[in-house]
Short mmCIF file of C-alpha atoms and ligand atoms in Angstrom, two decimals:
data_model
loop_
_atom_site.label_atom_id
_atom_site.label_comp_id
_atom_site.label_asym_id
_atom_site.label_seq_id
_atom_site.Cartn_x
_atom_site.Cartn_y
_atom_site.Cartn_z
CA MET A 3 103.39 -107.15 6.13
CA GLU A 4 105.32 -106.61 9.45
CA GLU A 5 103.08 -107.26 12.17
CA ALA A 6 103.42 -104.13 14.08
CA SER A 7 102.53 -101.80 11.10
CA LEU A 8 99.69 -104.06 10.30
CA LEU A 9 98.30 -103.46 14.10
CA SER A 10 99.35 -99.83 13.50
CA LEU A 11 101.58 -99.68 16.36
CA PRO A 12 103.61 -96.81 16.66
CA GLU A 13 107.27 -96.89 16.04
CA GLY A 14 109.49 -98.74 18.40
CA MET A 15 107.24 -101.21 19.20
CA ARG A 16 107.60 -105.21 18.23
CA VAL A 17 104.98 -107.67 18.31
CA GLU A 18 106.33 -110.53 20.41
CA HIS A 19 103.55 -112.92 20.23
CA ILE A 20 100.06 -113.18 18.97
CA GLN A 21 97.78 -115.84 20.57
CA SER A 22 94.17 -116.67 19.70
CA THR A 23 91.77 -117.48 22.69
CA ASP A 24 88.47 -117.95 23.11
CA TYR A 25 87.92 -114.29 24.44
CA GLY A 26 89.69 -112.96 21.07
CA LEU A 27 93.42 -112.18 20.50
CA MET A 28 95.91 -111.80 23.08
CA ILE A 29 99.22 -109.73 21.71
CA GLU A 30 102.22 -109.38 23.50
CA VAL A 31 103.89 -106.24 22.46
CA GLU A 32 107.38 -104.74 23.68
CA ALA A 33 108.70 -101.20 23.29
CA VAL A 34 112.33 -101.53 21.92
CA HIS A 35 113.15 -97.90 21.28
CA PRO A 36 116.70 -97.71 22.62
CA THR A 37 115.86 -94.37 24.19
CA SER A 38 113.09 -92.33 25.77
CA CYS A 39 112.72 -88.55 26.89
CA CYS A 40 112.04 -87.52 30.44
CA PRO A 41 108.23 -85.85 30.57
CA LEU A 42 109.66 -83.51 32.88
CA CYS A 43 112.97 -82.12 31.42
CA ALA A 44 112.69 -83.68 27.83
CA GLN A 45 115.82 -84.87 27.83
CA SER A 46 116.45 -88.12 26.27
CA SER A 47 118.04 -91.29 28.29
CA ASP A 48 119.15 -94.61 27.65
CA SER A 49 119.53 -95.97 31.12
CA ILE A 50 116.82 -98.68 31.72
CA LYS A 51 116.10 -99.29 35.19
CA THR A 52 113.18 -101.99 35.13
CA HIS A 53 110.38 -103.30 32.80
CA TYR A 54 106.93 -103.90 33.72
CA ARG A 55 103.81 -105.26 31.98
CA ARG A 56 100.60 -103.29 31.52
CA VAL A 57 97.33 -104.85 29.92
CA LEU A 58 95.50 -102.78 27.73
CA ARG A 59 92.17 -103.00 25.88
CA ASP A 60 92.34 -102.36 22.31
CA ALA A 61 89.76 -101.46 19.25
CA PRO A 62 88.44 -105.01 17.87
CA CYS A 63 90.56 -106.49 14.79
CA ALA A 64 88.67 -108.65 12.33
CA GLY A 65 85.60 -108.88 14.42
CA ARG A 66 87.63 -110.24 17.60
CA GLN A 67 88.41 -108.41 20.72
CA VAL A 68 91.93 -107.51 21.17
CA GLN A 69 94.09 -107.38 24.38
CA PHE A 70 97.66 -106.00 24.32
CA VAL A 71 100.21 -107.51 26.96
CA LEU A 72 102.77 -104.37 26.75
CA THR A 73 105.97 -104.57 28.07
CA VAL A 74 107.09 -101.03 28.55
CA ARG A 75 110.37 -99.72 30.54
CA LYS A 76 111.06 -97.30 33.33
CA PHE A 77 114.22 -94.97 32.59
CA TYR A 78 116.71 -93.16 34.92
CA CYS A 79 116.91 -89.27 33.90
CA ARG A 80 120.49 -88.48 33.90
CA ASN A 81 119.82 -84.75 33.99
CA ALA A 82 121.22 -83.75 37.37
CA TYR A 83 119.06 -80.61 37.58
CA CYS A 84 116.10 -82.44 36.93
CA SER A 85 113.73 -83.39 39.97
CA GLN A 86 112.50 -86.72 38.27
CA LYS A 87 114.93 -89.15 38.90
CA VAL A 88 112.97 -92.51 37.36
CA PHE A 89 110.47 -92.02 34.55
CA THR A 90 108.03 -94.31 32.87
CA GLU A 91 108.22 -94.25 28.91
CA ARG A 92 105.43 -92.69 27.26
CA LEU A 93 103.78 -93.60 24.23
CA PRO A 94 101.62 -90.72 23.57
CA THR A 95 100.00 -91.53 20.26
CA PHE A 96 99.25 -94.85 21.49
CA VAL A 97 98.17 -94.79 25.03
CA LYS A 98 97.57 -92.38 27.91
CA PRO A 99 99.67 -92.61 31.05
CA TRP A 100 97.70 -95.24 33.33
CA ALA A 101 94.94 -95.72 30.88
CA ARG A 102 93.61 -99.34 30.59
CA MET A 103 92.79 -98.94 26.89
CA THR A 104 94.52 -97.49 23.73
CA ILE A 105 93.66 -94.19 22.67
CA ARG A 106 91.84 -95.48 19.77
CA CYS A 107 89.66 -97.68 21.63
CA SER A 108 88.74 -94.92 23.81
CA GLU A 109 87.89 -92.66 20.88
CA HIS A 110 85.53 -95.48 19.83
CA ILE A 111 83.75 -95.48 22.73
CA THR A 112 83.30 -91.70 22.66
CA ALA A 113 82.05 -92.04 18.97
CA ILE A 114 79.36 -94.74 19.84
CA GLY A 115 78.60 -92.48 23.12
CA LEU A 116 78.01 -89.38 21.10
CA ALA A 117 75.90 -91.23 18.13
CA THR A 118 73.83 -93.45 20.91
CA CYS A 119 73.38 -92.93 24.48
CA GLY A 120 74.79 -94.41 27.62
CA LYS A 121 72.84 -97.43 28.20
CA GLY A 122 72.47 -98.20 24.38
CA GLY A 123 75.94 -97.06 23.59
CA ALA A 124 76.94 -99.91 25.95
CA ARG A 125 75.08 -102.41 24.38
CA LEU A 126 76.10 -101.39 20.80
CA ALA A 127 79.75 -101.33 22.03
CA ALA A 128 79.50 -104.99 23.24
CA ARG A 129 78.09 -105.77 19.80
CA LEU A 130 81.09 -104.16 18.05
CA GLY A 131 83.81 -106.22 20.43
CA ILE A 132 84.31 -103.35 22.87
CA PRO A 133 83.07 -104.25 26.22
CA THR A 134 82.19 -101.15 28.11
CA THR A 135 79.78 -99.60 31.04
CA ARG A 136 77.37 -96.95 30.91
CA PRO A 137 79.48 -94.88 33.21
CA THR A 138 82.69 -95.32 31.04
CA ILE A 139 80.84 -93.74 28.19
CA LEU A 140 79.34 -90.73 29.75
CA ARG A 141 82.93 -90.24 31.33
CA ARG A 142 84.34 -90.46 28.10
CA ILE A 143 81.65 -87.56 26.82
CA MET A 144 82.33 -85.34 29.58
CA ALA A 145 85.97 -85.36 29.29
CA LEU A 146 85.74 -83.98 25.64
CA PRO A 147 87.74 -80.86 25.42
CA GLU A 148 86.05 -77.74 24.75
CA ALA A 149 86.26 -76.58 21.28
CA PRO A 150 88.73 -73.20 21.21
CA SER A 151 86.54 -70.39 21.10
CA ALA A 152 87.46 -68.84 17.95
CA SER A 153 86.11 -65.34 17.01
CA VAL A 154 82.59 -65.59 15.69
CA VAL A 155 81.38 -62.79 13.70
CA TYR A 156 77.62 -63.81 12.35
CA ARG A 157 75.89 -65.34 15.44
CA GLY A 158 72.54 -67.00 15.38
CA ILE A 159 70.57 -67.43 18.98
CA ASP A 160 67.30 -69.39 19.56
CA ASP A 161 65.87 -71.18 22.47
CA PHE A 162 65.05 -74.83 22.86
CA SER A 163 63.21 -76.35 25.60
CA PHE A 164 64.19 -79.04 28.10
CA ARG A 165 60.81 -79.64 28.61
CA ARG A 166 58.33 -78.79 26.37
CA GLY A 167 57.10 -75.44 27.38
CA TYR A 168 58.53 -75.52 30.87
CA ARG A 169 62.19 -74.87 31.20
CA PHE A 170 64.45 -73.38 28.35
CA GLY A 171 68.09 -72.99 27.30
CA THR A 172 69.72 -70.86 24.64
CA ILE A 173 71.66 -72.33 21.57
CA LEU A 174 74.26 -70.31 19.85
CA VAL A 175 75.39 -71.27 16.28
CA ASN A 176 77.86 -69.90 14.15
CA LEU A 177 76.19 -68.73 11.00
CA GLU A 178 79.24 -69.31 8.87
CA SER A 179 80.51 -72.77 9.92
CA HIS A 180 76.84 -73.89 10.74
CA ARG A 181 78.24 -75.39 14.01
CA VAL A 182 76.81 -75.13 17.41
CA VAL A 183 78.95 -72.54 19.42
CA ASP A 184 77.62 -73.08 22.58
CA LEU A 185 74.45 -73.89 24.94
CA LEU A 186 73.38 -71.93 27.79
CA PRO A 187 71.35 -73.38 30.69
CA ASP A 188 68.76 -70.65 30.57
CA ARG A 189 67.39 -67.89 28.23
CA ARG A 190 67.57 -65.02 30.65
CA ALA A 191 68.84 -61.79 29.22
CA GLU A 192 71.75 -61.48 32.16
CA THR A 193 73.23 -65.16 31.12
CA VAL A 194 73.17 -64.37 27.36
CA ALA A 195 74.74 -60.95 27.55
CA GLN A 196 77.42 -62.37 29.84
CA TRP A 197 78.27 -64.66 27.34
CA MET A 198 78.17 -62.02 24.66
CA ARG A 199 80.75 -59.93 26.64
CA GLN A 200 83.33 -62.58 25.96
CA GLN A 201 83.04 -62.26 22.36
CA PRO A 202 84.05 -58.52 21.13
CA ASP A 203 84.38 -59.80 17.53
CA LEU A 204 80.50 -60.28 17.54
CA ALA A 205 79.16 -58.42 14.54
CA VAL A 206 75.72 -59.51 13.69
CA ILE A 207 73.37 -61.46 15.79
CA SER A 208 70.56 -62.90 14.28
CA ARG A 209 67.77 -63.69 16.76
CA ASP A 210 64.14 -64.52 17.31
CA ARG A 211 61.47 -61.70 18.15
CA GLY A 212 61.77 -62.23 21.98
CA GLY A 213 62.55 -59.32 23.90
CA GLU A 214 65.03 -61.10 26.40
CA TYR A 215 67.63 -61.79 23.40
CA ALA A 216 67.14 -58.22 22.16
CA SER A 217 68.19 -56.75 25.46
CA ALA A 218 70.89 -59.28 25.96
CA ALA A 219 72.52 -58.26 22.58
CA ARG A 220 71.91 -54.67 23.76
CA GLU A 221 73.59 -55.10 27.07
CA GLY A 222 76.31 -57.64 26.07
CA ALA A 223 77.06 -56.57 22.45
CA PRO A 224 76.29 -53.18 21.60
CA GLN A 225 78.38 -52.99 18.81
CA ALA A 226 76.73 -55.70 17.04
CA ILE A 227 73.80 -55.17 14.38
CA GLN A 228 70.67 -57.14 15.38
CA CYS A 229 68.75 -58.97 12.81
CA ALA A 230 65.10 -60.25 13.63
CA ASP A 231 64.67 -63.49 12.21
CA ARG A 232 62.66 -63.49 8.94
CA PHE A 233 61.16 -66.88 9.76
CA HIS A 234 59.87 -65.61 13.14
CA LEU A 235 58.49 -62.26 11.55
CA VAL A 236 56.60 -64.55 9.02
CA LYS A 237 55.46 -66.94 11.71
CA ASN A 238 54.03 -63.85 13.70
CA LEU A 239 52.26 -62.48 10.61
CA THR A 240 50.95 -65.55 9.87
CA GLU A 241 49.57 -66.04 13.41
CA ALA A 242 47.91 -62.57 13.20
CA VAL A 243 46.23 -63.49 9.96
CA GLN A 244 44.97 -66.86 11.72
CA VAL A 245 43.19 -64.92 14.45
CA LEU A 246 41.85 -62.60 11.80
CA LEU A 247 40.61 -65.71 9.93
CA ALA A 248 39.04 -67.22 12.93
CA ARG A 249 37.25 -63.48 13.25
CA CYS A 250 35.97 -63.55 9.51
CA GLN A 251 35.07 -67.13 9.32
CA GLY A 252 31.26 -66.05 10.47
CA GLU A 253 31.30 -63.60 7.61
CA ILE A 254 32.62 -65.68 4.93
CA LEU A 255 29.91 -68.59 5.69
CA ALA A 256 27.23 -66.46 6.43
CA GLU A 257 24.98 -66.10 3.32
CA PRO A 258 25.25 -68.13 0.36
CA LYS A 259 25.72 -65.83 -2.54
CA PRO A 260 22.76 -66.00 -4.90
CA ASP A 261 24.19 -67.80 -8.11
CA GLU A 262 25.23 -65.91 -11.12
CA PRO A 263 22.21 -66.17 -13.44
CA GLY A 264 22.56 -69.13 -15.65
CA GLN A 265 20.76 -69.38 -19.17
CA GLU A 266 18.11 -71.60 -17.10
CA GLU A 267 16.17 -74.02 -19.47
CA PRO A 268 13.20 -75.53 -17.80
CA ASN A 269 13.29 -78.68 -19.31
CA LYS A 270 17.16 -79.32 -18.50
CA PRO A 271 17.66 -81.26 -15.16
CA VAL A 272 20.13 -79.19 -12.64
CA ILE A 273 23.04 -80.83 -11.20
CA ALA A 274 25.73 -79.25 -8.93
CA ILE A 275 29.13 -79.25 -10.32
CA GLU A 276 30.22 -81.43 -7.39
CA GLU A 277 27.96 -83.78 -8.37
CA TRP A 278 28.68 -84.12 -11.85
CA ARG A 279 29.79 -87.55 -12.98
CA PRO A 280 30.10 -89.02 -16.63
CA PRO A 281 27.20 -90.65 -18.01
CA GLU A 282 26.81 -94.15 -17.54
CA PRO A 283 27.88 -96.65 -20.45
CA ALA A 284 24.98 -98.28 -21.84
CA HIS A 285 26.04 -101.83 -20.97
CA VAL A 286 26.44 -100.74 -17.31
CA GLU A 287 23.13 -99.23 -17.18
CA LYS A 288 21.60 -102.54 -18.38
CA VAL A 289 23.17 -104.56 -15.95
CA ARG A 290 22.06 -102.16 -13.01
CA LEU A 291 18.71 -101.98 -14.15
CA ALA A 292 18.33 -105.85 -14.30
CA ARG A 293 20.04 -106.26 -10.85
CA ARG A 294 17.32 -103.79 -9.60
CA ALA A 295 14.31 -105.52 -11.30
CA GLY A 296 15.57 -108.94 -9.40
CA ARG A 297 15.92 -107.25 -6.32
CA TYR A 298 12.44 -105.49 -6.34
CA ALA A 299 10.70 -109.01 -7.31
CA ARG A 300 12.21 -110.45 -4.15
CA TYR A 301 11.05 -107.37 -2.27
CA GLN A 302 7.38 -107.88 -3.37
CA GLN A 303 7.71 -111.42 -2.32
CA VAL A 304 8.99 -110.56 1.20
CA VAL A 305 5.92 -108.28 1.73
CA GLU A 306 3.85 -110.77 0.38
CA LEU A 307 5.00 -113.57 2.52
CA GLY A 308 5.07 -110.89 5.51
CA LYS A 309 1.52 -110.20 4.98
CA GLN A 310 0.79 -113.51 5.23
CA GLY A 311 2.15 -113.59 8.60
CA ARG A 312 5.29 -116.00 8.11
CA ALA A 313 8.26 -115.64 10.25
CA THR A 314 11.18 -113.74 9.31
CA LYS A 315 13.33 -116.81 9.57
CA GLU A 316 11.36 -118.62 7.32
CA ILE A 317 10.78 -115.99 4.48
CA ALA A 318 14.58 -115.78 4.63
CA GLY A 319 15.18 -119.35 4.29
CA ARG A 320 12.65 -119.62 1.46
CA LEU A 321 14.12 -116.74 -0.66
CA GLY A 322 17.81 -117.11 -0.08
CA LEU A 323 18.02 -113.74 1.82
CA SER A 324 19.62 -113.13 5.15
CA ASP A 325 17.41 -112.69 8.56
CA ARG A 326 18.64 -109.25 8.82
CA THR A 327 17.64 -107.92 4.97
CA VAL A 328 14.07 -109.39 5.41
CA ARG A 329 13.56 -107.69 8.89
CA GLU A 330 14.65 -104.50 7.21
CA TRP A 331 12.71 -104.66 4.19
CA LEU A 332 9.55 -105.40 6.36
CA LYS A 333 9.99 -102.71 8.81
CA ARG A 334 10.85 -100.21 5.96
CA GLY A 335 7.52 -100.33 4.06
CA THR A 336 8.97 -99.19 0.81
CA PHE A 337 11.31 -100.51 -1.70
CA PRO A 338 15.00 -99.47 -0.74
CA GLU A 339 16.73 -98.23 -3.91
CA ALA A 340 20.32 -99.34 -3.86
CA GLN A 341 22.30 -96.44 -2.67
CA LYS A 342 24.24 -94.38 -5.26
CA ARG A 343 27.76 -94.69 -5.20
CA ARG A 344 29.81 -91.87 -3.88
CA LYS A 345 31.25 -89.92 -6.77
CA LYS A 346 35.01 -90.67 -6.95
CA GLN A 347 37.37 -87.83 -7.52
CA SER A 348 38.82 -87.78 -10.92
CA SER A 349 41.75 -85.78 -12.08
CA PHE A 350 39.19 -83.76 -14.32
CA ASP A 351 37.10 -82.36 -11.39
CA PRO A 352 39.58 -79.49 -10.27
CA PHE A 353 39.21 -78.31 -13.81
CA ALA A 354 35.25 -78.75 -14.19
CA THR A 355 34.69 -75.17 -12.78
CA TYR A 356 37.02 -73.65 -15.38
CA VAL A 357 35.45 -75.59 -18.45
CA LEU A 358 32.12 -74.50 -17.30
CA LYS A 359 32.83 -70.93 -17.42
CA ARG A 360 34.46 -71.37 -20.97
CA TRP A 361 31.54 -73.24 -22.11
CA ARG A 362 29.31 -70.25 -20.89
CA GLU A 363 31.66 -68.08 -22.61
CA GLY A 364 30.55 -69.74 -25.46
CA GLU A 365 33.76 -72.16 -26.08
CA HIS A 366 32.13 -75.52 -26.97
CA ASN A 367 35.19 -77.17 -28.55
CA GLY A 368 36.34 -80.32 -26.53
CA LEU A 369 39.79 -79.93 -28.00
CA VAL A 370 40.41 -76.48 -27.47
CA LEU A 371 39.15 -76.73 -23.95
CA TRP A 372 41.43 -79.70 -23.29
CA ARG A 373 44.28 -78.00 -24.55
CA GLU A 374 43.36 -75.09 -22.11
CA ILE A 375 43.17 -77.03 -18.88
CA LYS A 376 46.36 -79.25 -20.14
CA LYS A 377 48.17 -76.07 -20.09
CA GLN A 378 46.97 -75.60 -16.42
CA GLY A 379 48.35 -78.99 -15.23
CA TYR A 380 45.49 -81.62 -16.16
CA THR A 381 47.24 -84.86 -17.38
CA GLY A 382 44.05 -86.65 -18.20
CA THR A 383 42.75 -87.69 -21.60
CA ASP A 384 40.29 -85.64 -23.66
CA ARG A 385 37.60 -88.18 -22.90
CA SER A 386 36.68 -86.92 -19.75
CA VAL A 387 36.35 -83.63 -21.39
CA TYR A 388 33.87 -84.54 -24.07
CA ARG A 389 31.71 -86.79 -21.49
CA TYR A 390 31.59 -83.67 -19.54
CA LEU A 391 30.89 -81.42 -22.45
CA LYS A 392 27.76 -84.04 -23.11
CA THR A 393 26.59 -83.60 -19.59
CA LEU A 394 26.54 -79.70 -20.00
CA LYS A 395 24.64 -80.27 -23.34
CA GLN A 396 21.94 -82.18 -21.45
CA ALA A 397 21.84 -80.50 -18.10
CA GLU A 398 22.15 -77.44 -16.36
CA VAL A 399 25.20 -77.53 -14.17
CA LYS A 400 25.42 -74.86 -11.41
CA PRO A 401 28.81 -73.47 -10.44
CA SER A 402 28.70 -74.12 -6.33
CA PHE A 403 27.81 -71.12 -4.16
CA THR A 404 30.69 -69.60 -2.63
CA SER A 405 29.76 -70.61 1.10
CA GLN A 406 29.50 -74.60 -0.24
CA ARG A 407 32.62 -73.98 -2.06
CA LEU A 408 34.66 -72.67 1.00
CA ARG A 409 33.23 -74.87 3.68
CA LYS A 410 35.27 -77.77 2.49
CA TYR A 411 38.25 -75.55 4.02
CA THR A 412 39.36 -76.04 7.63
CA ALA A 413 40.75 -73.14 9.33
CA ALA A 414 44.34 -74.64 8.79
CA THR A 415 43.65 -75.47 5.01
CA THR A 416 42.14 -71.80 4.37
CA LEU A 417 45.70 -70.29 6.08
CA TRP A 418 47.82 -72.80 3.97
CA LEU A 419 45.71 -71.43 0.80
CA LEU A 420 46.29 -67.73 1.85
CA VAL A 421 49.96 -68.13 2.76
CA ARG A 422 51.13 -69.70 -0.25
CA ASP A 423 52.87 -68.02 -3.27
CA PRO A 424 50.04 -67.17 -5.69
CA LYS A 425 52.01 -68.54 -8.41
CA THR A 426 51.91 -72.19 -7.00
CA LEU A 427 48.30 -72.18 -6.78
CA ASN A 428 46.12 -74.16 -9.42
CA GLU A 429 43.27 -72.71 -11.12
CA MET A 430 40.67 -74.10 -8.57
CA GLU A 431 42.89 -72.84 -5.60
CA ARG A 432 43.06 -69.31 -7.27
CA GLU A 433 39.38 -69.22 -7.50
CA ASP A 434 38.81 -70.18 -4.03
CA VAL A 435 41.23 -67.39 -2.87
CA THR A 436 39.01 -64.94 -5.12
CA ALA A 437 35.69 -66.38 -3.44
CA PHE A 438 37.39 -65.77 0.09
CA CYS A 439 38.45 -62.18 -0.84
CA GLN A 440 34.60 -61.57 -2.21
CA ALA A 441 33.19 -63.08 0.71
CA SER A 442 34.95 -61.08 3.27
CA THR A 443 36.64 -57.35 2.70
CA SER A 444 38.57 -57.66 5.64
CA LEU A 445 40.07 -60.81 4.41
CA LYS A 446 40.66 -59.46 1.09
CA LYS A 447 42.86 -56.41 2.84
CA ALA A 448 44.61 -59.09 4.80
CA TYR A 449 45.64 -60.97 2.02
CA ASP A 450 46.93 -58.18 0.02
CA LEU A 451 49.46 -57.09 3.04
CA LEU A 452 50.02 -60.84 3.69
CA GLN A 453 51.15 -61.50 0.18
CA ASP A 454 53.00 -58.03 -0.11
CA PHE A 455 54.58 -58.87 2.89
CA PHE A 456 55.87 -62.19 2.04
CA SER A 457 57.15 -60.56 -1.45
CA LEU A 458 59.11 -58.11 0.80
CA VAL A 459 60.60 -60.69 2.82
CA HIS A 460 61.57 -62.90 -0.11
CA LYS A 461 63.09 -59.79 -2.26
CA ARG A 462 64.55 -58.69 1.07
CA GLU A 463 63.10 -55.00 0.39
CA GLY A 464 63.69 -54.11 4.17
CA GLN A 465 63.38 -50.50 2.52
CA ARG A 466 59.82 -50.81 1.95
CA LEU A 467 59.20 -51.89 5.87
CA GLU A 468 57.85 -48.45 6.49
CA SER A 469 55.31 -48.19 3.80
CA TRP A 470 53.89 -51.50 4.51
CA LEU A 471 53.55 -50.93 8.34
CA ALA A 472 51.82 -47.80 7.32
CA LYS A 473 49.32 -49.65 4.94
CA ALA A 474 48.84 -52.13 7.75
CA VAL A 475 48.10 -49.27 10.23
CA GLU A 476 45.70 -48.04 7.88
CA SER A 477 43.92 -51.25 7.17
CA GLU A 478 41.87 -50.94 10.39
CA LEU A 479 42.14 -54.67 10.99
CA PRO A 480 43.22 -55.01 14.65
CA GLU A 481 45.25 -58.09 14.22
CA LEU A 482 47.61 -56.75 11.80
CA GLN A 483 47.40 -53.23 13.73
CA SER A 484 48.92 -55.04 16.77
CA PHE A 485 51.54 -56.95 14.72
CA SER A 486 52.79 -53.61 13.26
CA ALA A 487 52.97 -52.12 16.85
CA GLY A 488 55.40 -55.17 17.56
CA VAL A 489 57.44 -54.67 14.73
CA GLU A 490 57.44 -50.81 15.34
CA LYS A 491 59.02 -51.63 18.70
CA ASP A 492 61.98 -53.72 17.03
CA LYS A 493 61.89 -51.79 13.80
CA ASP A 494 65.68 -51.37 13.34
CA ALA A 495 66.28 -55.20 13.88
CA VAL A 496 63.47 -56.20 11.55
CA LYS A 497 64.81 -53.78 8.95
CA ALA A 498 68.07 -55.50 9.61
CA GLY A 499 66.57 -58.95 9.09
CA LEU A 500 64.91 -58.00 5.81
CA THR A 501 67.79 -56.73 4.27
CA TRP A 502 70.74 -58.90 5.44
CA PRO A 503 71.06 -62.33 3.62
CA ILE A 504 71.75 -64.26 6.93
CA ASN A 505 68.78 -65.74 8.94
CA ASN A 506 68.23 -67.98 11.68
CA GLY A 507 67.04 -71.31 9.22
CA MET A 508 69.96 -72.71 10.37
CA VAL A 509 69.55 -72.27 14.09
CA GLU A 510 66.30 -73.92 13.81
CA GLY A 511 67.97 -77.04 11.90
CA GLN A 512 70.42 -77.01 15.03
CA VAL A 513 67.36 -77.08 17.49
CA THR A 514 65.98 -79.79 15.79
CA LYS A 515 69.27 -81.84 15.92
CA LEU A 516 69.36 -81.19 19.57
CA LYS A 517 65.96 -82.30 20.35
CA LEU A 518 67.00 -85.68 18.36
CA ILE A 519 70.01 -85.85 20.59
CA LYS A 520 67.76 -85.09 23.57
CA ARG A 521 65.39 -87.86 22.76
CA THR A 522 68.03 -90.53 22.52
CA MET A 523 69.11 -89.61 25.91
CA TYR A 524 65.31 -90.09 27.19
CA GLY A 525 65.51 -86.53 28.44
CA ARG A 526 67.23 -87.66 31.59
CA ALA A 527 70.68 -86.37 31.15
CA GLY A 528 71.68 -82.72 32.56
CA PHE A 529 72.46 -79.94 31.21
CA ALA A 530 76.26 -80.74 31.14
CA LEU A 531 76.11 -83.79 29.30
CA LEU A 532 73.44 -82.59 26.76
CA ARG A 533 75.82 -79.61 25.91
CA GLN A 534 78.92 -81.76 25.47
CA ARG A 535 76.96 -83.85 23.23
CA VAL A 536 75.39 -81.20 21.15
CA LEU A 537 78.84 -79.60 20.79
CA HIS A 538 80.54 -82.56 19.47
CA ALA A 539 77.99 -84.08 17.72
CA ILE A 540 78.62 -85.95 14.72
ZN1 LIG B 619 114.22 -85.19 33.58
#
């Protein structure tokens, strides 16, 4: 293969000499095309005036740095009307006039800069055989051309923070190409409106529920349909329910509801369902009792020796116990029973309540019950079921009190329980939802409204919005009433958001990406650099 094509040199260039040095490859190249075009009048010329040499850095080759020593020529322009009498030949695909590196080398540096940051980029480039500096990288990024502003019909808009909670900017995303179209240095209505005025094709604007973007769109793009973003709507509603939940918490945990009357049999032990554990196998029990007997005997000895006035150290030495154990036993005065181990959670536990319910309904067949819970997602064997039934025969197992069972929920997990699609809940969780709803009527109302709203959002039934709002107002729950009042103010956009398929999901994704870029820049870069990096993100 000819060297010139191997090195991807443009046509009309010939490799004269390749020299391997300690620093890499030094390649002498000469431009040999017989003619060149004047950059001013574009007329071709073949009268060479002089030669001169340029030294250019290139992208590395086979892991070695590459330097070109390029001989180029100056030509006379023979066009009598052209003001340019002498011109230097141009190699537009290879190197820019006056540049010290090839175009491809410069592109490598830009790509490294966009993927990393100034300082880290310089370090990485050096490792890859392209020595450069931080200012060069930043200059390359800033020199990237503006993307041509194609007309964008579907636009998503959102804010992002320069410093969390302090200063905000605006990000605009093309909802069709999923690309960031622009970043604006703030989120004020005038700035955004000004920007929108230059976009006459704007037809749909998907935005959050903030008033600034709404008024910006009214000002700058009155022709466009505004869509309130579904994600923000759901978020607002969830926040309202969170407040309501905090208010109802007291109501929920107040009185433990009396247990449903069981078929109490006085001579049966009573076990709370959470405490249920499979009966101990005979051989395990034997070992445990033997161990206890040994311990008890030693305890008696300790007490005896203690009564005789022996020193702790002496007792410990004699009986082969630690000083600490002896001291504690003497202090205690009663035999310390070995502590019961905490009940290990088993995969059967979530189904214990269900099986208990079926047992009370009269279903005592282990195999049938096993099949029933298998359908609900139980993956264990039927052995646990039989062991549980054995316990049910011997003892009175109590279903937990509502408040006890709900106490395990924190504010966050309760909210999560309530906002999930009921179809994805398991039997136990479904019962917990029911328990919550039984414990508080406000919560019951809120839960029904919440789930109805989610189904409206998922099915995009914007036409049902009015009746939902009416129900929310009738609910007399202040939190939901204030949510509805907010929606009422922005009703057209909300309705559009609940009807149109577009949403701001991808804008959120772009904000996440922007945050990542911001972090690699350690937050020190100015807005202009951030904008370049986001718009040209790879
Ligand atoms: Zn000319």
